[in-house]
Every structure is written in C-alpha cells, then in structure tokens.
Short mmCIF file of C-alpha atoms in Angstrom, two decimals:
data_model
loop_
_atom_site.label_atom_id
_atom_site.label_comp_id
_atom_site.label_asym_id
_atom_site.label_seq_id
_atom_site.Cartn_x
_atom_site.Cartn_y
_atom_site.Cartn_z
CA MET A 1 2.37 33.06 -52.86
CA ALA A 2 2.67 30.72 -49.93
CA THR A 3 0.72 31.65 -46.87
CA ILE A 4 0.78 30.57 -43.28
CA GLU A 5 -1.70 30.19 -40.53
CA PRO A 6 -1.10 32.60 -37.68
CA SER A 7 -0.77 29.66 -35.30
CA GLN A 8 2.35 28.62 -37.19
CA ARG A 9 4.08 31.86 -36.45
CA SER A 10 6.94 32.14 -34.07
CA PRO A 11 6.33 33.63 -30.60
CA GLY A 12 7.54 36.98 -31.80
CA GLY A 13 5.08 36.95 -34.67
CA GLU A 14 7.70 36.43 -37.35
CA PRO A 15 7.26 33.46 -39.68
CA ARG A 16 9.63 30.57 -39.19
CA ALA A 17 11.91 30.76 -42.19
CA ALA A 18 12.46 27.01 -42.48
CA VAL A 19 8.75 26.31 -42.82
CA LEU A 20 7.30 29.40 -44.29
CA THR A 21 8.05 31.66 -47.13
CA ALA A 22 5.55 34.47 -46.69
CA ALA A 23 3.15 35.82 -44.07
CA PRO A 24 -0.48 36.75 -44.66
CA SER A 25 -1.26 40.43 -44.57
CA PRO A 26 -2.65 41.39 -41.18
CA LYS A 27 -6.35 42.14 -41.02
CA LEU A 28 -5.68 44.75 -38.36
CA GLU A 29 -2.40 46.53 -37.72
CA VAL A 30 -2.19 48.46 -34.47
CA ARG A 31 0.80 50.77 -34.28
CA GLY A 32 1.93 52.81 -31.27
CA LEU A 33 -1.56 53.04 -29.86
CA ASP A 34 -2.11 55.31 -26.87
CA VAL A 35 -5.46 55.93 -25.20
CA PHE A 36 -6.11 58.59 -22.59
CA TYR A 37 -9.23 59.05 -20.47
CA ARG A 38 -10.06 62.30 -18.73
CA GLY A 39 -9.90 61.84 -14.98
CA GLU A 40 -12.45 63.13 -12.49
CA LYS A 41 -10.16 65.93 -11.31
CA GLY A 42 -9.20 67.09 -14.75
CA GLY A 43 -6.05 64.98 -15.23
CA GLU A 44 -5.63 62.21 -17.77
CA THR A 45 -5.36 58.48 -17.29
CA HIS A 46 -3.00 56.81 -19.73
CA ALA A 47 -5.12 53.70 -20.31
CA LEU A 48 -3.10 52.21 -23.18
CA GLN A 49 0.58 52.89 -23.78
CA ASP A 50 2.35 52.38 -27.08
CA VAL A 51 0.58 49.18 -28.08
CA THR A 52 1.72 47.60 -31.33
CA VAL A 53 0.25 44.32 -32.52
CA ASP A 54 -1.12 42.64 -35.65
CA VAL A 55 -4.32 40.65 -35.91
CA PHE A 56 -4.38 38.14 -38.73
CA PRO A 57 -7.28 37.02 -40.93
CA ARG A 58 -9.28 34.07 -39.61
CA GLU A 59 -7.54 33.88 -36.28
CA VAL A 60 -8.89 34.21 -32.77
CA LEU A 61 -6.75 36.58 -30.71
CA ALA A 62 -7.46 36.40 -26.98
CA LEU A 63 -6.73 39.41 -24.79
CA ILE A 64 -5.97 38.58 -21.17
CA GLY A 65 -4.84 40.57 -18.18
CA PRO A 66 -6.04 41.79 -14.79
CA SER A 67 -8.96 44.19 -14.45
CA GLY A 68 -8.04 47.69 -15.57
CA CYS A 69 -5.09 46.52 -17.69
CA GLY A 70 -6.51 48.08 -20.86
CA LYS A 71 -7.70 45.04 -22.75
CA SER A 72 -11.32 46.23 -23.07
CA THR A 73 -10.10 49.70 -23.97
CA PHE A 74 -8.00 48.11 -26.72
CA LEU A 75 -11.03 46.20 -27.99
CA ARG A 76 -13.20 49.31 -28.02
CA VAL A 77 -10.64 51.24 -30.07
CA LEU A 78 -10.92 48.62 -32.81
CA ASN A 79 -14.40 49.83 -33.73
CA ARG A 80 -14.11 53.28 -32.19
CA MET A 81 -16.51 52.71 -29.34
CA ASN A 82 -14.27 55.09 -27.39
CA ASP A 83 -15.61 57.92 -29.56
CA THR A 84 -18.67 57.88 -27.30
CA ILE A 85 -16.65 58.45 -24.11
CA PRO A 86 -16.30 62.15 -23.30
CA GLY A 87 -12.69 63.22 -22.98
CA ALA A 88 -11.26 59.97 -24.38
CA ARG A 89 -8.27 60.63 -26.62
CA VAL A 90 -6.59 58.17 -28.96
CA ALA A 91 -3.16 58.44 -30.61
CA GLY A 92 -1.35 56.07 -32.94
CA LYS A 93 -2.64 54.08 -35.88
CA VAL A 94 -5.14 51.27 -36.31
CA LEU A 95 -5.20 49.99 -39.87
CA LEU A 96 -8.02 47.78 -41.13
CA GLU A 97 -6.69 46.21 -44.31
CA GLY A 98 -4.36 49.15 -44.63
CA GLU A 99 -6.93 51.90 -43.97
CA ASP A 100 -6.55 54.04 -40.86
CA ILE A 101 -9.82 53.65 -38.99
CA LEU A 102 -8.82 56.39 -36.54
CA ALA A 103 -8.73 58.95 -39.33
CA LYS A 104 -11.34 61.65 -38.81
CA ASP A 105 -12.88 61.11 -42.21
CA TYR A 106 -13.21 57.35 -41.77
CA ASP A 107 -16.91 56.49 -41.76
CA VAL A 108 -17.72 55.03 -38.33
CA VAL A 109 -20.97 53.45 -39.55
CA THR A 110 -19.05 51.52 -42.17
CA LEU A 111 -16.40 50.63 -39.60
CA ARG A 112 -18.97 49.15 -37.23
CA ARG A 113 -20.49 47.11 -40.04
CA ARG A 114 -17.06 45.71 -40.86
CA VAL A 115 -16.01 45.34 -37.23
CA GLY A 116 -18.89 44.04 -35.10
CA MET A 117 -18.93 43.90 -31.33
CA VAL A 118 -20.64 41.78 -28.71
CA PHE A 119 -20.59 42.95 -25.12
CA GLN A 120 -20.13 41.25 -21.79
CA ARG A 121 -23.80 41.32 -20.88
CA PRO A 122 -26.17 40.33 -23.66
CA GLN A 123 -28.33 43.30 -24.45
CA PRO A 124 -31.23 42.24 -26.65
CA PHE A 125 -33.44 45.12 -27.71
CA PRO A 126 -37.01 45.04 -26.32
CA LYS A 127 -38.19 43.72 -29.66
CA SER A 128 -38.90 40.34 -31.22
CA ILE A 129 -36.10 37.87 -31.90
CA PHE A 130 -36.47 38.54 -35.63
CA ASP A 131 -36.38 42.33 -35.27
CA ASN A 132 -33.30 42.16 -33.07
CA VAL A 133 -31.35 40.45 -35.81
CA ALA A 134 -32.91 42.54 -38.58
CA TYR A 135 -32.14 45.79 -36.74
CA GLY A 136 -28.67 46.32 -38.12
CA LEU A 137 -29.72 45.38 -41.64
CA ARG A 138 -32.50 47.96 -41.62
CA ALA A 139 -30.22 50.55 -40.01
CA HIS A 140 -27.82 50.03 -42.91
CA GLY A 141 -30.67 50.72 -45.34
CA LEU A 142 -31.72 47.24 -46.41
CA ALA A 143 -35.45 47.32 -47.18
CA ASP A 144 -36.05 44.13 -49.19
CA LYS A 145 -38.10 42.00 -46.81
CA ARG A 146 -37.17 38.70 -48.45
CA GLU A 147 -33.50 39.57 -48.28
CA ILE A 148 -33.86 40.66 -44.65
CA THR A 149 -35.60 37.37 -43.81
CA ARG A 150 -32.88 35.40 -45.58
CA ARG A 151 -30.09 37.26 -43.79
CA VAL A 152 -31.81 36.94 -40.38
CA GLU A 153 -32.23 33.19 -40.81
CA GLN A 154 -28.66 32.86 -41.99
CA ALA A 155 -27.32 34.88 -39.05
CA LEU A 156 -29.35 32.88 -36.53
CA GLY A 157 -28.03 29.70 -38.14
CA ARG A 158 -24.43 30.88 -37.97
CA ALA A 159 -24.91 31.86 -34.34
CA ALA A 160 -26.18 28.31 -33.63
CA LEU A 161 -29.51 29.68 -32.41
CA TRP A 162 -31.81 28.89 -35.35
CA ASP A 163 -32.97 25.48 -34.14
CA GLU A 164 -33.92 26.91 -30.76
CA VAL A 165 -35.88 29.93 -32.01
CA LYS A 166 -37.11 29.10 -35.52
CA ASP A 167 -40.67 28.50 -34.28
CA ARG A 168 -40.87 31.69 -32.24
CA LEU A 169 -39.14 34.40 -34.23
CA ASP A 170 -41.89 36.85 -33.24
CA ALA A 171 -41.43 36.16 -29.52
CA ALA A 172 -39.83 38.79 -27.34
CA ALA A 173 -36.06 38.53 -27.27
CA LEU A 174 -36.07 39.49 -23.61
CA GLY A 175 -37.55 36.04 -22.86
CA LEU A 176 -34.41 34.23 -24.02
CA SER A 177 -32.00 32.62 -21.57
CA GLY A 178 -28.65 34.29 -20.92
CA GLY A 179 -26.77 31.99 -23.28
CA GLN A 180 -29.43 32.31 -25.98
CA ALA A 181 -29.49 36.10 -25.58
CA GLN A 182 -25.73 36.18 -26.02
CA ARG A 183 -25.98 34.13 -29.21
CA LEU A 184 -28.78 36.43 -30.38
CA CYS A 185 -26.43 39.38 -29.94
CA ILE A 186 -23.84 37.50 -31.96
CA ALA A 187 -26.46 36.81 -34.65
CA ARG A 188 -27.32 40.52 -34.64
CA ALA A 189 -23.65 41.33 -35.16
CA LEU A 190 -23.26 38.63 -37.84
CA ALA A 191 -26.33 39.75 -39.82
CA VAL A 192 -24.48 42.74 -41.29
CA GLU A 193 -21.68 40.37 -42.33
CA PRO A 194 -18.73 41.85 -40.48
CA GLU A 195 -15.14 40.90 -41.24
CA VAL A 196 -13.96 41.25 -37.66
CA LEU A 197 -15.89 40.29 -34.52
CA LEU A 198 -14.96 41.78 -31.16
CA LEU A 199 -16.14 39.84 -28.11
CA ASP A 200 -15.88 41.49 -24.70
CA GLU A 201 -16.03 38.71 -22.09
CA PRO A 202 -18.93 37.05 -23.88
CA THR A 203 -19.23 34.13 -21.49
CA SER A 204 -18.97 35.82 -18.13
CA ALA A 205 -22.63 35.09 -17.42
CA PRO A 206 -23.72 31.84 -19.17
CA ASP A 207 -23.59 28.40 -17.61
CA PRO A 208 -21.01 25.75 -18.68
CA ILE A 209 -23.20 24.35 -21.48
CA ALA A 210 -23.90 27.81 -22.87
CA THR A 211 -20.18 28.58 -22.59
CA ALA A 212 -19.31 25.41 -24.49
CA LYS A 213 -21.82 26.28 -27.23
CA LEU A 214 -20.42 29.75 -27.53
CA GLU A 215 -16.85 28.49 -27.71
CA GLU A 216 -17.87 25.99 -30.38
CA LEU A 217 -19.50 28.86 -32.24
CA ILE A 218 -16.31 30.92 -32.05
CA ALA A 219 -14.37 28.00 -33.50
CA GLU A 220 -16.83 27.78 -36.41
CA LEU A 221 -16.95 31.52 -37.06
CA LYS A 222 -13.18 31.62 -37.28
CA ALA A 223 -13.44 29.98 -40.71
CA ASP A 224 -14.69 33.30 -42.12
CA LEU A 225 -13.99 35.93 -39.50
CA THR A 226 -11.19 37.52 -37.59
CA ILE A 227 -12.08 37.41 -33.90
CA VAL A 228 -10.65 39.36 -30.98
CA ILE A 229 -11.93 38.19 -27.61
CA VAL A 230 -11.40 39.66 -24.16
CA THR A 231 -11.68 37.01 -21.49
CA HIS A 232 -10.95 36.67 -17.80
CA SER A 233 -10.84 32.90 -18.15
CA MET A 234 -7.36 31.59 -18.85
CA GLN A 235 -8.87 28.26 -19.85
CA GLN A 236 -11.19 29.94 -22.32
CA ALA A 237 -8.33 31.86 -23.87
CA ALA A 238 -6.40 28.61 -24.15
CA ARG A 239 -9.35 26.78 -25.68
CA VAL A 240 -10.58 29.24 -28.29
CA SER A 241 -7.62 31.29 -29.45
CA GLN A 242 -4.66 30.72 -31.72
CA ARG A 243 -2.74 33.65 -30.25
CA THR A 244 -2.94 35.35 -26.89
CA ALA A 245 -1.96 38.86 -25.88
CA PHE A 246 -1.24 39.71 -22.25
CA PHE A 247 -1.90 43.28 -21.12
CA TYR A 248 -0.73 44.75 -17.85
CA MET A 249 -1.10 48.33 -16.64
CA GLY A 250 -1.94 49.64 -20.08
CA ARG A 251 0.93 47.92 -21.84
CA LEU A 252 1.02 44.92 -24.11
CA ILE A 253 3.53 42.76 -22.27
CA GLU A 254 3.60 39.74 -24.55
CA VAL A 255 1.78 38.36 -27.55
CA GLY A 256 2.40 34.91 -28.96
CA ALA A 257 0.98 31.57 -29.99
CA THR A 258 -1.50 30.49 -27.33
CA LYS A 259 0.19 27.13 -26.94
CA GLN A 260 3.49 28.83 -26.18
CA MET A 261 1.91 31.43 -23.89
CA PHE A 262 0.33 28.76 -21.71
CA THR A 263 3.23 26.34 -21.61
CA ARG A 264 6.30 28.58 -21.60
CA PRO A 265 5.59 32.30 -21.70
CA ARG A 266 8.64 34.46 -22.33
CA GLU A 267 7.87 37.17 -19.81
CA THR A 268 7.90 36.62 -16.06
CA ARG A 269 4.89 38.92 -15.67
CA THR A 270 2.90 36.74 -18.07
CA GLU A 271 3.96 33.61 -16.20
CA ASP A 272 3.04 35.17 -12.85
CA TYR A 273 -0.37 36.27 -14.11
CA ILE A 274 -1.48 33.08 -15.83
CA THR A 275 -0.27 30.84 -13.00
CA GLY A 276 -1.95 33.04 -10.38
CA ARG A 277 1.21 34.37 -8.78
CA PHE A 278 0.34 37.97 -9.30
CA GLY A 279 0.83 40.91 -7.01
CA MET B 1 11.36 27.42 -9.47
CA ALA B 2 8.36 29.77 -9.55
CA GLY B 3 7.31 32.09 -6.74
CA ARG B 4 4.53 31.67 -4.26
CA HIS B 5 1.06 31.04 -5.58
CA THR B 6 -1.78 33.44 -4.83
CA SER B 7 -4.07 30.54 -3.91
CA GLY B 8 -2.87 29.12 -0.60
CA ASP B 9 -4.47 25.72 -1.21
CA PHE B 10 -2.94 25.41 -4.66
CA GLU B 11 0.43 26.45 -3.29
CA LEU B 12 0.12 23.79 -0.58
CA GLU B 13 -0.80 21.09 -3.11
CA LEU B 14 2.20 21.93 -5.28
CA ARG B 15 4.52 21.91 -2.26
CA GLU B 16 3.15 18.55 -1.12
CA ILE B 17 3.81 17.04 -4.53
CA ARG B 18 7.32 18.47 -4.59
CA ALA B 19 8.11 17.17 -1.10
CA HIS B 20 6.66 13.75 -1.91
CA LEU B 21 8.72 13.56 -5.12
CA VAL B 22 11.90 14.42 -3.25
CA ALA B 23 11.14 11.70 -0.67
CA MET B 24 10.45 9.18 -3.44
CA GLY B 25 13.74 10.10 -5.10
CA ALA B 26 15.61 9.63 -1.83
CA ARG B 27 14.08 6.17 -1.41
CA CYS B 28 15.20 5.26 -4.92
CA GLU B 29 18.73 6.47 -4.24
CA ARG B 30 18.84 4.38 -1.07
CA ALA B 31 17.42 1.31 -2.86
CA VAL B 32 20.11 1.48 -5.56
CA GLN B 33 22.85 2.02 -3.00
CA LEU B 34 21.68 -0.97 -0.91
CA ALA B 35 21.18 -3.23 -3.92
CA LEU B 36 24.63 -2.50 -5.26
CA ALA B 37 26.21 -3.07 -1.84
CA ALA B 38 24.28 -6.35 -1.48
CA PHE B 39 25.50 -7.47 -4.89
CA LEU B 40 29.14 -6.50 -4.46
CA ASP B 41 29.32 -7.87 -0.88
CA ARG B 42 27.22 -10.97 -1.67
CA ASP B 43 25.12 -9.84 1.29
CA SER B 44 21.56 -11.23 1.15
CA ALA B 45 20.61 -9.44 4.39
CA LYS B 46 20.04 -6.20 2.47
CA ILE B 47 17.64 -7.76 -0.04
CA ALA B 48 14.61 -7.40 2.23
CA GLU B 49 15.37 -3.73 2.79
CA VAL B 50 15.57 -3.09 -0.94
CA SER B 51 12.28 -4.90 -1.40
CA GLY B 52 10.67 -2.86 1.40
CA LEU B 53 11.84 0.40 -0.20
CA ASP B 54 10.48 -0.75 -3.55
CA GLN B 55 7.06 -1.29 -2.03
CA LYS B 56 7.10 2.24 -0.66
CA VAL B 57 8.23 3.59 -4.02
CA ASN B 58 5.34 1.76 -5.70
CA GLN B 59 2.95 3.45 -3.29
CA ASP B 60 4.68 6.79 -3.95
CA GLU B 61 3.95 6.33 -7.64
CA ILE B 62 0.26 5.74 -7.00
CA ASP B 63 -0.01 8.63 -4.53
CA LEU B 64 1.84 11.12 -6.72
CA ASP B 65 -0.13 10.16 -9.81
CA ASP B 66 -3.30 10.74 -7.82
CA MET B 67 -2.10 14.11 -6.50
CA ALA B 68 -0.99 15.26 -9.95
CA LEU B 69 -4.26 14.20 -11.58
CA ARG B 70 -6.22 16.01 -8.88
CA VAL B 71 -4.32 19.24 -9.58
CA LEU B 72 -4.89 18.81 -13.32
CA ALA B 73 -8.60 18.32 -12.82
CA LEU B 74 -9.21 20.97 -10.21
CA ARG B 75 -6.64 23.68 -10.92
CA GLN B 76 -6.11 23.53 -14.70
CA PRO B 77 -2.45 24.54 -14.26
CA VAL B 78 -0.59 26.46 -16.95
CA ALA B 79 3.01 27.48 -17.72
CA TYR B 80 5.45 26.41 -14.95
CA ASP B 81 2.71 24.73 -12.94
CA LEU B 82 1.61 22.73 -15.98
CA ARG B 83 5.18 21.70 -16.74
CA PHE B 84 5.65 20.77 -13.09
CA ILE B 85 2.61 18.49 -13.06
CA ALA B 86 3.45 16.97 -16.46
CA SER B 87 7.02 16.38 -15.27
CA THR B 88 5.78 14.84 -12.03
CA LEU B 89 3.79 12.24 -13.95
CA LYS B 90 6.92 11.30 -15.90
CA PHE B 91 9.27 11.59 -12.95
CA VAL B 92 7.38 9.01 -10.90
CA THR B 93 7.44 6.51 -13.76
CA ASP B 94 11.22 6.74 -14.09
CA LEU B 95 11.75 6.64 -10.33
CA GLU B 96 9.53 3.58 -9.95
CA ARG B 97 11.50 1.78 -12.66
CA ILE B 98 14.79 2.71 -11.02
CA SER B 99 13.52 1.07 -7.86
CA ASP B 100 12.50 -2.01 -9.85
CA GLU B 101 16.01 -2.22 -11.30
CA ALA B 102 17.44 -2.02 -7.76
CA VAL B 103 15.27 -5.00 -6.81
CA ASN B 104 16.50 -6.85 -9.90
CA ILE B 105 20.11 -6.29 -8.85
CA ALA B 106 19.43 -7.42 -5.27
CA GLU B 107 17.60 -10.53 -6.46
CA ARG B 108 20.75 -11.74 -8.24
CA VAL B 109 22.67 -12.05 -4.95
CA GLU B 110 21.35 -15.52 -4.10
CA THR B 111 22.38 -16.96 -7.47
CA LEU B 112 25.76 -15.37 -7.05
CA GLN B 113 26.19 -16.99 -3.62
CA LYS B 114 25.67 -20.46 -5.13
CA ALA B 115 28.53 -20.14 -7.62
CA THR B 116 31.49 -22.48 -7.07
CA THR B 117 33.86 -19.89 -8.52
CA ALA B 118 32.88 -16.30 -7.78
CA PRO B 119 33.00 -14.32 -11.01
CA PRO B 120 34.82 -10.98 -10.96
CA VAL B 121 32.60 -7.89 -11.00
CA PHE B 122 34.73 -6.17 -13.67
CA ASP B 123 33.64 -2.50 -14.07
CA LEU B 124 30.47 -2.92 -12.05
CA PRO B 125 31.63 -0.83 -9.03
CA ARG B 126 32.59 2.08 -11.30
CA MET B 127 29.31 1.76 -13.21
CA GLY B 128 27.45 1.78 -9.91
CA GLU B 129 29.26 4.93 -8.78
CA LEU B 130 28.48 6.72 -12.02
CA ALA B 131 24.84 5.64 -12.19
CA GLN B 132 24.29 6.67 -8.58
CA LYS B 133 25.99 10.01 -9.20
CA MET B 134 23.74 10.62 -12.21
CA LEU B 135 20.68 9.82 -10.14
CA ARG B 136 21.83 12.08 -7.30
CA GLU B 137 22.67 14.93 -9.68
CA ALA B 138 19.34 14.65 -11.50
CA LEU B 139 17.45 14.74 -8.20
CA ASP B 140 19.55 17.65 -6.90
CA ALA B 141 18.97 19.51 -10.17
CA PHE B 142 15.24 19.02 -9.60
CA VAL B 143 15.40 20.26 -6.01
CA GLU B 144 17.55 23.26 -6.94
CA GLY B 145 15.68 23.99 -10.17
CA ASP B 146 19.10 23.92 -11.84
CA GLU B 147 18.80 23.26 -15.56
CA GLN B 148 22.58 23.45 -16.15
CA ARG B 149 23.21 20.76 -13.57
CA ALA B 150 20.61 18.58 -15.28
CA ARG B 151 22.36 19.03 -18.64
CA LYS B 152 25.60 17.62 -17.20
CA VAL B 153 23.76 14.40 -16.32
CA LEU B 154 22.94 13.83 -19.99
CA THR B 155 26.60 13.66 -21.01
CA ALA B 156 27.50 11.24 -18.18
CA ASP B 157 25.27 8.55 -19.66
CA ASP B 158 27.81 7.85 -22.42
CA ASP B 159 30.43 6.83 -19.84
CA VAL B 160 28.03 4.35 -18.25
CA ASP B 161 27.16 2.90 -21.65
CA ALA B 162 30.86 2.45 -22.44
CA LEU B 163 31.48 0.71 -19.12
CA TYR B 164 28.49 -1.54 -19.73
CA GLY B 165 29.97 -2.65 -23.05
CA GLN B 166 33.31 -3.39 -21.42
CA THR B 167 31.69 -5.31 -18.56
CA LEU B 168 29.56 -7.38 -20.89
CA ARG B 169 32.52 -8.34 -23.07
CA ALA B 170 34.61 -9.26 -20.03
CA ALA B 171 31.77 -11.32 -18.53
CA LEU B 172 31.32 -13.23 -21.81
CA ALA B 173 35.04 -13.99 -21.97
CA TRP B 174 34.96 -15.22 -18.37
CA MET B 175 31.94 -17.45 -19.13
CA ALA B 176 33.88 -19.11 -21.94
CA GLU B 177 36.60 -20.03 -19.46
CA HIS B 178 34.20 -21.04 -16.64
CA PRO B 179 31.32 -22.92 -18.28
CA ASN B 180 30.12 -24.31 -14.92
CA ASP B 181 29.49 -20.87 -13.47
CA ILE B 182 27.71 -19.23 -16.37
CA PRO B 183 24.61 -18.48 -14.23
CA ALA B 184 26.73 -16.49 -11.76
CA ALA B 185 28.52 -14.63 -14.56
CA MET B 186 25.14 -13.92 -16.12
CA CYS B 187 24.21 -12.23 -12.83
CA VAL B 188 27.13 -9.83 -13.27
CA ALA B 189 26.15 -9.15 -16.88
CA SER B 190 22.53 -8.61 -15.80
CA ALA B 191 23.49 -6.30 -12.94
CA ALA B 192 25.52 -4.28 -15.42
CA LYS B 193 22.45 -4.07 -17.66
CA TYR B 194 20.27 -2.95 -14.71
CA LEU B 195 22.80 -0.23 -13.82
CA GLU B 196 22.86 0.89 -17.43
CA ARG B 197 19.05 1.14 -17.31
CA ILE B 198 19.22 3.10 -14.04
CA ALA B 199 21.56 5.57 -15.76
CA ASP B 200 19.08 5.81 -18.65
CA HIS B 201 16.25 6.59 -16.21
CA ALA B 202 18.46 9.17 -14.46
CA THR B 203 19.01 10.72 -17.90
CA ASN B 204 15.25 10.83 -18.36
CA LEU B 205 14.89 12.55 -14.98
CA ALA B 206 17.44 15.17 -16.03
CA GLU B 207 15.53 15.71 -19.28
CA HIS B 208 12.33 16.25 -17.28
CA VAL B 209 14.15 18.83 -15.13
CA ILE B 210 15.27 20.74 -18.25
CA PHE B 211 11.70 20.69 -19.57
CA LEU B 212 10.38 21.79 -16.19
CA GLU B 213 12.77 24.70 -15.84
CA LYS B 214 13.08 25.90 -19.43
CA GLY B 215 10.21 24.36 -21.36
CA ASP B 216 12.74 22.74 -23.72
CA ASP B 217 12.04 19.17 -24.78
CA VAL B 218 15.54 17.69 -25.17
CA ARG B 219 14.49 14.04 -25.42
CA HIS B 220 15.99 11.94 -28.21
CA ARG B 221 18.20 14.79 -29.35
CA ARG B 222 21.59 13.16 -28.80
CA SER B 223 23.29 11.24 -31.56
CA PRO B 224 22.88 7.43 -31.29
#
C-alpha cells in the first residue's frame, strides 16, 4: 500500500489524489474533544471546544496560539495529565492507534510510557544524572542493571547529551545548565521508549545555542517518534514542524502544512495571529 | 491588504516600504511616458530627464532591497507580511528594468534625428499606450490590493506582443526599401522591443500582486 508523508497532505489534511493513493493511519485521532475546568466560584470554564484533529506517525505537529487558547490543555489530554487537576472534565475521544485513551479502564501508566511528556521548565529530580534517566525504567519494573545502564546511555545519546555528561553520570542533575537539564528531561522521557513525545514550550528558557540543539534533536527524533510541541515562537513552529495547528479561545481554528500556514493561512484569525495583528 | 500591525515599529517599516515602492513605480511610469514622447517627437530635451529618473530608480532599488532585507532579518515576517517582503524584492527588480528600458528608448532619439528619411513609427504609439496602461494598472492593483485588476494585466500582454510582431515586420519591409536609413529604422524596431519588454515587466508586476494578495504563484502558467 502506498503511503504518504504528512507534509505532503493538502491543507485540509486530505491526501492529494493526483500524487497519493493512500494515507497513513493516524497515530492519534482526536474527535470532538471538550475539556472543562471547574472555576473558582463553582462554574465551569470550557477550555477546549469540539477539537477534532489527527496526528500522524513520525511527524512534528506544532500547536500555536495566544496564552489561554487551550493548546497546553490539548497537550495534557494526550497523556491524561488533566486527570491530576481537580474538577477537570474531558469529553470526546482520543484514540492512540485506535484505542481510546480516555476510557476509564485504559491503563494510565502504560499510556504515559507510550506518550511521554517534557514540560516548559526542566525539572530534573534531585538525583544523579544517571538516576534521573533510569527513574522511569525502574518505575516500570526494570531491574536488570546492565539493561538499565544500556538504556540510560542510549537515551542520553538520543537526547544529544551523552558527550557532555558521559564522564559525570553520578554528578547531581541539578548542576546541569538549563539547556542540558531540558535534554536530560527528554532523555528521561526517551528511556522508556515512548511512541509519542509531547513537548510543552521546551525552549522557553534556553539560550539560542541550546534552542538550536534542541530543535536539531527534535528533527532527529522525528525519524522514530510522533512529536506534538506547544510553542510560543512562530519561528520555532515553522522550523521544527511539518504541520501546525492554531488554537484560539479553546477552538482549533486551522490545522495544515506548516509551509502553507506560514505563507498563506486560510483563516483570517490565523493570519492575524501569526503576523502579529491580533486583538 | 492586511490590517494594522500590533508592533508600531514593524507597521511603520512596512508602510515606509509600501510608500517607497509606490514612489518608485510613479517614477518608472513617468520615465516611460517621457521616453516615449521623446522618441515619437524626436525631442532630445527629454533625454536628460529620463536619465535623471533612472538614477533615482536605481537608488530606489538599493534602498528598498535594504529595507526589505532589514525586515527579513529583524522581523522574520510570515504570511501576508512575508509575501509582501518577497514581492517587494521582485517588484524593485522589474521596476528598475522598466526604467532601464525607458532609458534605452530615449537613447535612440539622437540616431533617429540623424536619419535622412524619417522612418514611420508604425504601431509604436499604440504599443506605448498599451504598455503604459499595463504598467499603470499593475501599480494601481498593487496600491489597491486588487488581485482581479492584476489578472486583467496578464491578458493585455498578448496584444502588445502582437503589435510588436506587426511593427517589426513593417520596419523590416521599410528597411528593404530604404537601405540608407537602416540605423534609424532599427531604432524603431528596438523601441518596439523595449516596449514589449516593458509590457513583460508589467506582467511580472501583476503576477507579484496576485501572489501578494492571494498567495497564488501564476508565473509561467499561460500557454506560449
């Protein structure tokens, strides 16, 4: 069966018939997703409204939009981080390779192994560099020390951090620079071999060199992983992603090939936001 | 045309570029008008004015390139702003060449004045009218952000090409009958070629306007 790269898809997400004969199955299918948060005075905030979108294997999907538009909420739903927020309520479907991850009986521990997440601020544990990366492996029950060592080294290598820390794996992770700490968190996420990696503004703190390294890393990881990244930087979204989704006031306004989104977006609201003509 | 930018400085930079482009276009229109009048009236007094305008247009090209590159480097424009800057870089190239063609036309006046028998100008006046109209329409389409107006310019180019063919054939026939004044007749043929090139550049300008307004790249789409 012929397959296509997501970047070859038309702005609407449908394959171009003249070029393509079949589309790859989505890695994630989000259907009619609504998220509500409980407000301070007892009411509900409708944080996400009827969001429907596919995420394809080995693509980087960038989520952009103004603060409070729902993009981080969307990201958190993808590995059920919202479960930890009191009063948060989710409706709709999120299918990971066809399985509904929002189903009550879906194992959240398994979900978070398959769908890893890296947060805006790097949060290394107050442990050694090695133990930070080994943490998830041990938490998932891996006890074989040689296998743990192999997986830690492999994860640090994939996160492009190995050369910088290989001689001080026992040093405290809290001593790493911001950019290194962020890559350590990525290594920690990669160690359990996820299929999807969620990145919530991963380069809001690091300097330009660290940002460039991280973006290079994202490009390399895309060979094996599906990546969804929330970013406030239009340029970053343009650089790292194949498709971009624009959220505004809890709604998905437009999703399309990044090249199209940044040269001729279909929606005026997208155009206004990315060119800085908003509000 | 897009709305007002949130960043006042960015908005100002974009407006400056737009205003400068419009001024450059007006200088080109004037240069073509003067050059054609100089040629048809055998009036060498206008040559210096055409040359002076061309020097200003050359400086416009340098200034606008610089302004556009600065915006690219400092603002990283996207969507309409990106298309506007990309179009600006192309616009100035076509405008500068239009001005060069006007100079070429004006420079033929002195040769024409030396001819013992003045060659007829054949369809040159009509070609000049059409080429100037195309230029004016392309520039107005840019100012108005009117993609439909720009599309009409594209079809007008065929008429200019047809008139160029007619003029060239007539000039060649005249040369055969007036072998002593071939240089003067060549001036008419050359002026026709320069006008045909001006119409081509006006077509390019219209194509840039369509890209700017709609994001559609319509270059090289018409049948040969």
